[in-house]
């Protein structure tokens, strides 16, 4: 996309010669130089505000903020400026800002490097919020983010960054607001995000041998949220479990449950259930860290319990 569009440039800490904390910009500095790969000081509010001004001036800035926790220092710029600028200008100013970084718990990153926050950003009109779970989806969604005129938070789970999988070489785009049916089933619908998609997949074959057929849906984007695909699935299965690593209170799972209860109540054969991470700061200790995240075993048991209701 940088080769095709000279208006794209990248800002962030260590994204120049070093290639980014997670190798997200490896090789780009040698190709495009310091004009388009701008290493920044540790000043998130400053360079996110700069991105807003650059977008207003016709550029397409990409901000690599490493961990989603760090970008909280720039929440005012994101919520009060970037998210609102198109409305405040009556559409005369576009805001093609891509804010990219890591979410999620793992590798003893502790409480300052383990947040997700997609539920929070989904609250605000004007923002697109993306959370891919596979290499194929990451490419298609990223290409959409780099060609749309709206600001996008592109949140990639750190524990998935090393995941390998098939990615088409040709040009393709994945539309925002279109969920993926990762696995078809007949007995229970499971909606899972990011790493939890893979945790759920781990147990589907085991549950199938027990006679339980799981339909797994990955929303892929949190804003916009594709509830129609979930409704269609629940109309078939009659049961819904939402698996989300982030907090349950005020989370995206609560929003999905509320919409399904409102629009799909007559299709439900059992209460909607949610399985979330513990409502606690993330521990550094590996055993404690593992204890606050839904495990594959916990997901399997939650599915069994729901199918028994």
GROMACS .gro file of N, CA, C and O in nm, residues 140-238:
model
  396
  140UNK      N    1  -0.674  -0.875   0.479
  140UNK     CA    2  -0.791  -0.818   0.415
  140UNK      C    3  -0.848  -0.699   0.489
  140UNK      O    4  -0.892  -0.601   0.428
  141UNK      N    5  -0.847  -0.706   0.622
  141UNK     CA    6  -0.899  -0.595   0.702
  141UNK      C    7  -0.802  -0.477   0.701
  141UNK      O    8  -0.843  -0.360   0.702
  142UNK      N    9  -0.670  -0.506   0.702
  142UNK     CA   10  -0.572  -0.398   0.699
  142UNK      C   11  -0.579  -0.323   0.567
  142UNK      O   12  -0.569  -0.199   0.563
  143UNK      N   13  -0.600  -0.394   0.457
  143UNK     CA   14  -0.612  -0.327   0.328
  143UNK      C   15  -0.736  -0.239   0.323
  143UNK      O   16  -0.733  -0.129   0.267
  144UNK      N   17  -0.845  -0.285   0.384
  144UNK     CA   18  -0.964  -0.201   0.393
  144UNK      C   19  -0.936  -0.077   0.477
  144UNK      O   20  -0.975   0.035   0.442
  145UNK      N   21  -0.864  -0.096   0.590
  145UNK     CA   22  -0.832   0.017   0.677
  145UNK      C   23  -0.746   0.120   0.607
  145UNK      O   24  -0.759   0.241   0.631
  146UNK      N   25  -0.658   0.075   0.517
  146UNK     CA   26  -0.565   0.166   0.449
  146UNK      C   27  -0.626   0.233   0.326
  146UNK      O   28  -0.559   0.312   0.259
  147UNK      N   29  -0.752   0.202   0.298
  147UNK     CA   30  -0.818   0.263   0.182
  147UNK      C   31  -0.949   0.333   0.217
  147UNK      O   32  -1.011   0.391   0.129
  148UNK      N   33  -0.991   0.325   0.344
  148UNK     CA   34  -1.114   0.394   0.383
  148UNK      C   35  -1.081   0.533   0.439
  148UNK      O   36  -0.967   0.561   0.475
  149UNK      N   37  -1.180   0.618   0.447
  149UNK     CA   38  -1.159   0.756   0.491
  149UNK      C   39  -1.191   0.777   0.639
  149UNK      O   40  -1.189   0.890   0.688
  150UNK      N   41  -1.221   0.669   0.711
  150UNK     CA   42  -1.254   0.679   0.852
  150UNK      C   43  -1.135   0.637   0.939
  150UNK      O   44  -1.052   0.556   0.896
  151UNK      N   45  -1.128   0.687   1.062
  151UNK     CA   46  -1.024   0.642   1.153
  151UNK      C   47  -1.049   0.499   1.200
  151UNK      O   48  -1.163   0.462   1.229
  152UNK      N   49  -0.942   0.420   1.206
  152UNK     CA   50  -0.952   0.278   1.239
  152UNK      C   51  -0.855   0.245   1.352
  152UNK      O   52  -0.736   0.279   1.343
  153UNK      N   53  -0.905   0.180   1.456
  153UNK     CA   54  -0.819   0.117   1.555
  153UNK      C   55  -0.804  -0.029   1.516
  153UNK      O   56  -0.903  -0.104   1.515
  154UNK      N   57  -0.682  -0.069   1.483
  154UNK     CA   58  -0.653  -0.204   1.435
  154UNK      C   59  -0.577  -0.276   1.546
  154UNK      O   60  -0.458  -0.253   1.567
  155UNK      N   61  -0.650  -0.361   1.620
  155UNK     CA   62  -0.598  -0.418   1.744
  155UNK      C   63  -0.569  -0.567   1.724
  155UNK      O   64  -0.660  -0.646   1.704
  156UNK      N   65  -0.441  -0.603   1.732
  156UNK     CA   66  -0.397  -0.739   1.705
  156UNK      C   67  -0.349  -0.805   1.835
  156UNK      O   68  -0.264  -0.750   1.904
  157UNK      N   69  -0.404  -0.920   1.865
  157UNK     CA   70  -0.365  -0.989   1.988
  157UNK      C   71  -0.219  -1.033   1.979
  157UNK      O   72  -0.177  -1.096   1.883
  158UNK      N   73  -0.143  -0.997   2.081
  158UNK     CA   74   0.001  -1.027   2.080
  158UNK      C   75   0.029  -1.176   2.066
  158UNK      O   76   0.126  -1.216   2.000
  159UNK      N   77  -0.055  -1.260   2.125
  159UNK     CA   78  -0.032  -1.404   2.119
  159UNK      C   79  -0.064  -1.463   1.982
  159UNK      O   80  -0.040  -1.581   1.959
  160UNK      N   81  -0.116  -1.380   1.891
  160UNK     CA   82  -0.143  -1.426   1.755
  160UNK      C   83  -0.043  -1.373   1.654
  160UNK      O   84  -0.046  -1.412   1.537
  161UNK      N   85   0.047  -1.285   1.696
  161UNK     CA   86   0.136  -1.220   1.600
  161UNK      C   87   0.229  -1.320   1.530
  161UNK      O   88   0.271  -1.297   1.416
  162UNK      N   89   0.261  -1.429   1.596
  162UNK     CA   90   0.349  -1.530   1.535
  162UNK      C   91   0.270  -1.640   1.463
  162UNK      O   92   0.329  -1.734   1.410
  163UNK      N   93   0.138  -1.627   1.462
  163UNK     CA   94   0.053  -1.728   1.397
  163UNK      C   95   0.076  -1.731   1.247
  163UNK      O   96   0.080  -1.626   1.182
  164UNK      N   97   0.092  -1.850   1.192
  164UNK     CA   98   0.108  -1.866   1.048
  164UNK      C   99  -0.019  -1.928   0.989
  164UNK      O  100  -0.084  -2.010   1.053
  165UNK      N  101  -0.051  -1.888   0.867
  165UNK     CA  102  -0.168  -1.943   0.800
  165UNK      C  103  -0.172  -1.896   0.657
  165UNK      O  104  -0.097  -1.807   0.617
  166UNK      N  105  -0.261  -1.954   0.577
  166UNK     CA  106  -0.269  -1.917   0.434
  166UNK      C  107  -0.319  -1.775   0.414
  166UNK      O  108  -0.416  -1.733   0.479
  167UNK      N  109  -0.251  -1.702   0.329
  167UNK     CA  110  -0.290  -1.565   0.294
  167UNK      C  111  -0.286  -1.550   0.143
  167UNK      O  112  -0.180  -1.567   0.082
  168UNK      N  113  -0.400  -1.523   0.080
  168UNK     CA  114  -0.398  -1.507  -0.067
  168UNK      C  115  -0.302  -1.397  -0.110
  168UNK      O  116  -0.293  -1.291  -0.045
  169UNK      N  117  -0.228  -1.422  -0.216
  169UNK     CA  118  -0.133  -1.322  -0.266
  169UNK      C  119  -0.203  -1.210  -0.342
  169UNK      O  120  -0.151  -1.099  -0.351
  170UNK      N  121  -0.322  -1.238  -0.396
  170UNK     CA  122  -0.388  -1.138  -0.479
  170UNK      C  123  -0.452  -1.029  -0.393
  170UNK      O  124  -0.462  -1.039  -0.272
  171UNK      N  125  -0.494  -0.925  -0.461
  171UNK     CA  126  -0.562  -0.813  -0.397
  171UNK      C  127  -0.698  -0.859  -0.345
  171UNK      O  128  -0.777  -0.917  -0.418
  172UNK      N  129  -0.727  -0.835  -0.217
  172UNK     CA  130  -0.861  -0.860  -0.166
  172UNK      C  131  -0.884  -0.774  -0.043
  172UNK      O  132  -0.790  -0.730   0.024
  173UNK      N  133  -1.010  -0.747  -0.017
  173UNK     CA  134  -1.049  -0.662   0.095
  173UNK      C  135  -1.159  -0.734   0.173
  173UNK      O  136  -1.242  -0.802   0.115
  174UNK      N  137  -1.158  -0.717   0.304
  174UNK     CA  138  -1.264  -0.771   0.389
  174UNK      C  139  -1.343  -0.653   0.445
  174UNK      O  140  -1.288  -0.565   0.510
  175UNK      N  141  -1.469  -0.653   0.417
  175UNK     CA  142  -1.557  -0.542   0.455
  175UNK      C  143  -1.570  -0.535   0.607
  175UNK      O  144  -1.587  -0.636   0.675
  176UNK      N  145  -1.564  -0.415   0.661
  176UNK     CA  146  -1.592  -0.395   0.803
  176UNK      C  147  -1.739  -0.426   0.831
  176UNK      O  148  -1.827  -0.394   0.751
  177UNK      N  149  -1.766  -0.488   0.947
  177UNK     CA  150  -1.903  -0.519   0.984
  177UNK      C  151  -1.955  -0.647   0.925
  177UNK      O  152  -2.077  -0.666   0.918
  178UNK      N  153  -1.865  -0.736   0.884
  178UNK     CA  154  -1.907  -0.865   0.830
  178UNK      C  155  -1.833  -0.975   0.905
  178UNK      O  156  -1.713  -0.994   0.888
  179UNK      N  157  -1.907  -1.048   0.989
  179UNK     CA  158  -1.847  -1.153   1.071
  179UNK      C  159  -1.810  -1.274   0.987
  179UNK      O  160  -1.857  -1.291   0.873
  180UNK      N  161  -1.724  -1.358   1.043
  180UNK     CA  162  -1.683  -1.482   0.977
  180UNK      C  163  -1.741  -1.601   1.053
  180UNK      O  164  -1.730  -1.609   1.176
  181UNK      N  165  -1.803  -1.691   0.980
  181UNK     CA  166  -1.845  -1.819   1.038
  181UNK      C  167  -1.725  -1.914   1.026
  181UNK      O  168  -1.700  -1.972   0.922
  182UNK      N  169  -1.650  -1.925   1.136
  182UNK     CA  170  -1.525  -1.999   1.135
  182UNK      C  171  -1.551  -2.149   1.125
  182UNK      O  172  -1.476  -2.223   1.061
  183UNK      N  173  -1.659  -2.193   1.188
  183UNK     CA  174  -1.695  -2.336   1.187
  183UNK      C  175  -1.847  -2.346   1.196
  183UNK      O  176  -1.908  -2.278   1.280
  184UNK      N  177  -1.906  -2.427   1.113
  184UNK     CA  178  -2.051  -2.444   1.116
  184UNK      C  179  -2.090  -2.555   1.213
  184UNK      O  180  -2.017  -2.652   1.231
  185UNK      N  181  -2.206  -2.537   1.279
  185UNK     CA  182  -2.256  -2.635   1.374
  185UNK      C  183  -2.404  -2.622   1.390
  185UNK      O  184  -2.468  -2.533   1.332
  186UNK      N  185  -2.462  -2.706   1.475
  186UNK     CA  186  -2.608  -2.710   1.486
  186UNK      C  187  -2.661  -2.695   1.629
  186UNK      O  188  -2.779  -2.665   1.648
  187UNK      N  189  -2.576  -2.717   1.733
  187UNK     CA  190  -2.628  -2.724   1.870
  187UNK      C  191  -2.610  -2.597   1.951
  187UNK      O  192  -2.691  -2.568   2.039
  188UNK      N  193  -2.503  -2.522   1.926
  188UNK     CA  194  -2.475  -2.403   2.006
  188UNK      C  195  -2.391  -2.307   1.923
  188UNK      O  196  -2.304  -2.349   1.846
  189UNK      N  197  -2.422  -2.178   1.936
  189UNK     CA  198  -2.342  -2.073   1.872
  189UNK      C  199  -2.244  -2.017   1.973
  189UNK      O  200  -2.284  -1.978   2.084
  190UNK      N  201  -2.118  -2.012   1.936
  190UNK     CA  202  -2.016  -1.947   2.019
  190UNK      C  203  -1.961  -1.829   1.942
  190UNK      O  204  -1.913  -1.844   1.829
  191UNK      N  205  -1.970  -1.710   2.001
  191UNK     CA  206  -1.909  -1.590   1.945
  191UNK      C  207  -1.781  -1.564   2.023
  191UNK      O  208  -1.785  -1.552   2.146
  192UNK      N  209  -1.669  -1.560   1.953
  192UNK     CA  210  -1.540  -1.541   2.020
  192UNK      C  211  -1.459  -1.438   1.944
  192UNK      O  212  -1.476  -1.420   1.822
  193UNK      N  213  -1.370  -1.370   2.016
  193UNK     CA  214  -1.287  -1.266   1.957
  193UNK      C  215  -1.140  -1.299   1.974
  193UNK      O  216  -1.097  -1.353   2.075
  194UNK      N  217  -1.061  -1.263   1.870
  194UNK     CA  218  -0.915  -1.267   1.875
  194UNK      C  219  -0.864  -1.404   1.920
  194UNK      O  220  -0.899  -1.506   1.861
  195UNK      N  221  -0.784  -1.410   2.025
  195UNK     CA  222  -0.725  -1.536   2.070
  195UNK      C  223  -0.831  -1.638   2.110
  195UNK      O  224  -0.811  -1.759   2.094
  196UNK      N  225  -0.946  -1.591   2.158
  196UNK     CA  226  -1.049  -1.683   2.203
  196UNK      C  227  -1.110  -1.764   2.088
  196UNK      O  228  -1.166  -1.871   2.111
  197UNK      N  229  -1.097  -1.714   1.966
  197UNK     CA  230  -1.138  -1.794   1.849
  197UNK      C  231  -1.058  -1.923   1.845
  197UNK      O  232  -1.112  -2.033   1.827
  198UNK      N  233  -0.929  -1.913   1.866
  198UNK     CA  234  -0.842  -2.030   1.860
  198UNK      C  235  -0.859  -2.120   1.981
  198UNK      O  236  -0.853  -2.243   1.968
  199UNK      N  237  -0.882  -2.061   2.098
  199UNK     CA  238  -0.909  -2.143   2.216
  199UNK      C  239  -1.036  -2.224   2.197
  199UNK      O  240  -1.044  -2.341   2.237
  200UNK      N  241  -1.136  -2.165   2.135
  200UNK     CA  242  -1.261  -2.236   2.111
  200UNK      C  243  -1.242  -2.345   2.007
  200UNK      O  244  -1.293  -2.458   2.023
  201UNK      N  245  -1.168  -2.315   1.902
  201UNK     CA  246  -1.143  -2.417   1.799
  201UNK      C  247  -1.074  -2.540   1.857
  201UNK      O  248  -1.095  -2.652   1.810
  202UNK      N  249  -0.990  -2.520   1.960
  202UNK     CA  250  -0.918  -2.631   2.020
  202UNK      C  251  -1.011  -2.738   2.074
  202UNK      O  252  -0.974  -2.856   2.081
  203UNK      N  253  -1.132  -2.698   2.115
  203UNK     CA  254  -1.220  -2.793   2.183
  203UNK      C  255  -1.335  -2.841   2.095
  203UNK      O  256  -1.410  -2.930   2.137
  204UNK      N  257  -1.349  -2.785   1.976
  204UNK     CA  258  -1.465  -2.820   1.894
  204UNK      C  259  -1.466  -2.967   1.853
  204UNK      O  260  -1.571  -3.032   1.854
  205UNK      N  261  -1.351  -3.021   1.817
  205UNK     CA  262  -1.346  -3.161   1.777
  205UNK      C  263  -1.376  -3.254   1.894
  205UNK      O  264  -1.446  -3.355   1.879
  206UNK      N  265  -1.321  -3.219   2.011
  206UNK     CA  266  -1.350  -3.299   2.131
  206UNK      C  267  -1.498  -3.300   2.162
  206UNK      O  268  -1.558  -3.405   2.191
  207UNK      N  269  -1.561  -3.182   2.154
  207UNK     CA  270  -1.704  -3.173   2.182
  207UNK      C  271  -1.785  -3.247   2.075
  207UNK      O  272  -1.890  -3.306   2.106
  208UNK      N  273  -1.737  -3.245   1.952
  208UNK     CA  274  -1.807  -3.317   1.845
  208UNK      C  275  -1.811  -3.466   1.875
  208UNK      O  276  -1.911  -3.534   1.849
  209UNK      N  277  -1.702  -3.519   1.931
  209UNK     CA  278  -1.700  -3.661   1.967
  209UNK      C  279  -1.796  -3.692   2.081
  209UNK      O  280  -1.837  -3.806   2.101
  210UNK      N  281  -1.833  -3.587   2.158
  210UNK     CA  282  -1.932  -3.602   2.264
  210UNK      C  283  -2.073  -3.581   2.212
  210UNK      O  284  -2.170  -3.585   2.289
  211UNK      N  285  -2.086  -3.549   2.084
  211UNK     CA  286  -2.217  -3.527   2.025
  211UNK      C  287  -2.263  -3.384   2.025
  211UNK      O  288  -2.381  -3.357   1.997
  212UNK      N  289  -2.173  -3.289   2.052
  212UNK     CA  290  -2.209  -3.147   2.055
  212UNK      C  291  -2.147  -3.077   1.935
  212UNK      O  292  -2.024  -3.076   1.918
  213UNK      N  293  -2.230  -3.017   1.854
  213UNK     CA  294  -2.186  -2.949   1.731
  213UNK      C  295  -2.185  -2.798   1.754
  213UNK      O  296  -2.289  -2.736   1.779
  214UNK      N  297  -2.067  -2.738   1.744
  214UNK     CA  298  -2.047  -2.596   1.776
  214UNK      C  299  -2.038  -2.515   1.647
  214UNK      O  300  -1.962  -2.549   1.556
  215UNK      N  301  -2.115  -2.407   1.641
  215UNK     CA  302  -2.099  -2.308   1.534
  215UNK      C  303  -2.021  -2.191   1.593
  215UNK      O  304  -2.065  -2.128   1.689
  216UNK      N  305  -1.905  -2.162   1.535
  216UNK     CA  306  -1.814  -2.060   1.588
  216UNK      C  307  -1.814  -1.938   1.497
  216UNK      O  308  -1.790  -1.950   1.376
  217UNK      N  309  -1.839  -1.822   1.557
  217UNK     CA  310  -1.845  -1.697   1.482
  217UNK      C  311  -1.742  -1.599   1.537
  217UNK      O  312  -1.733  -1.579   1.659
  218UNK      N  313  -1.665  -1.541   1.447
  218UNK     CA  314  -1.568  -1.437   1.481
  218UNK      C  315  -1.619  -1.305   1.423
  218UNK      O  316  -1.625  -1.289   1.301
  219UNK      N  317  -1.656  -1.207   1.507
  219UNK     CA  318  -1.708  -1.081   1.453
  219UNK      C  319  -1.608  -1.005   1.366
  219UNK      O  320  -1.647  -0.927   1.280
  220UNK      N  321  -1.479  -1.021   1.394
  220UNK     CA  322  -1.370  -0.956   1.321
  220UNK      C  323  -1.365  -0.805   1.344
  220UNK      O  324  -1.257  -0.749   1.364
  221UNK      N  325  -1.479  -0.737   1.338
  221UNK     CA  326  -1.481  -0.596   1.374
  221UNK      C  327  -1.581  -0.576   1.489
  221UNK      O  328  -1.690  -0.632   1.488
  222UNK      N  329  -1.540  -0.497   1.585
  222UNK     CA  330  -1.623  -0.468   1.702
  222UNK      C  331  -1.711  -0.346   1.674
  222UNK      O  332  -1.822  -0.335   1.725
  223UNK      N  333  -1.662  -0.256   1.591
  223UNK     CA  334  -1.741  -0.142   1.544
  223UNK      C  335  -1.705  -0.119   1.397
  223UNK      O  336  -1.590  -0.083   1.369
  224UNK      N  337  -1.796  -0.145   1.304
  224UNK     CA  338  -1.933  -0.192   1.324
  224UNK      C  339  -1.939  -0.339   1.362
  224UNK      O  340  -1.848  -0.415   1.331
  225UNK      N  341  -2.048  -0.376   1.430
  225UNK     CA  342  -2.069  -0.512   1.480
  225UNK      C  343  -2.176  -0.581   1.396
  225UNK      O  344  -2.286  -0.528   1.379
  226UNK      N  345  -2.143  -0.698   1.348
  226UNK     CA  346  -2.235  -0.774   1.263
  226UNK      C  347  -2.323  -0.865   1.351
  226UNK      O  348  -2.291  -0.981   1.374
  227UNK      N  349  -2.436  -0.812   1.398
  227UNK     CA  350  -2.527  -0.894   1.477
  227UNK      C  351  -2.617  -0.981   1.390
  227UNK      O  352  -2.671  -1.081   1.437
  228UNK      N  353  -2.632  -0.944   1.262
  228UNK     CA  354  -2.720  -1.023   1.175
  228UNK      C  355  -2.669  -1.165   1.157
  228UNK      O  356  -2.747  -1.261   1.159
  229UNK      N  357  -2.538  -1.181   1.140
  229UNK     CA  358  -2.481  -1.315   1.125
  229UNK      C  359  -2.501  -1.396   1.252
  229UNK      O  360  -2.530  -1.516   1.248
  230UNK      N  361  -2.486  -1.331   1.368
  230UNK     CA  362  -2.506  -1.401   1.496
  230UNK      C  363  -2.653  -1.441   1.511
  230UNK      O  364  -2.685  -1.553   1.553
  231UNK      N  365  -2.743  -1.351   1.476
  231UNK     CA  366  -2.887  -1.381   1.483
  231UNK      C  367  -2.923  -1.500   1.395
  231UNK      O  368  -2.999  -1.588   1.436
  232UNK      N  369  -2.869  -1.502   1.277
  232UNK     CA  370  -2.897  -1.613   1.185
  232UNK      C  371  -2.849  -1.745   1.243
  232UNK      O  372  -2.916  -1.848   1.233
  233UNK      N  373  -2.733  -1.743   1.308
  233UNK     CA  374  -2.679  -1.865   1.367
  233UNK      C  375  -2.765  -1.910   1.485
  233UNK      O  376  -2.797  -2.029   1.499
  234UNK      N  377  -2.803  -1.817   1.571
  234UNK     CA  378  -2.882  -1.851   1.690
  234UNK      C  379  -3.020  -1.902   1.650
  234UNK      O  380  -3.078  -1.989   1.717
  235UNK      N  381  -3.073  -1.852   1.539
  235UNK     CA  382  -3.201  -1.904   1.490
  235UNK      C  383  -3.190  -2.053   1.456
  235UNK      O  384  -3.289  -2.126   1.462
  236UNK      N  385  -3.070  -2.097   1.423
  236UNK     CA  386  -3.047  -2.238   1.390
  236UNK      C  387  -3.017  -2.321   1.515
  236UNK      O  388  -3.069  -2.432   1.531
  237UNK      N  389  -2.933  -2.267   1.606
  237UNK     CA  390  -2.884  -2.347   1.719
  237UNK      C  391  -2.968  -2.331   1.846
  237UNK      O  392  -2.976  -2.423   1.928
  238UNK      N  393  -3.028  -2.212   1.867
  238UNK     CA  394  -3.109  -2.187   1.985
  238UNK      C  395  -3.029  -2.153   2.110
  238UNK      O  396  -3.088  -2.126   2.215
   0.00000   0.00000   0.00000
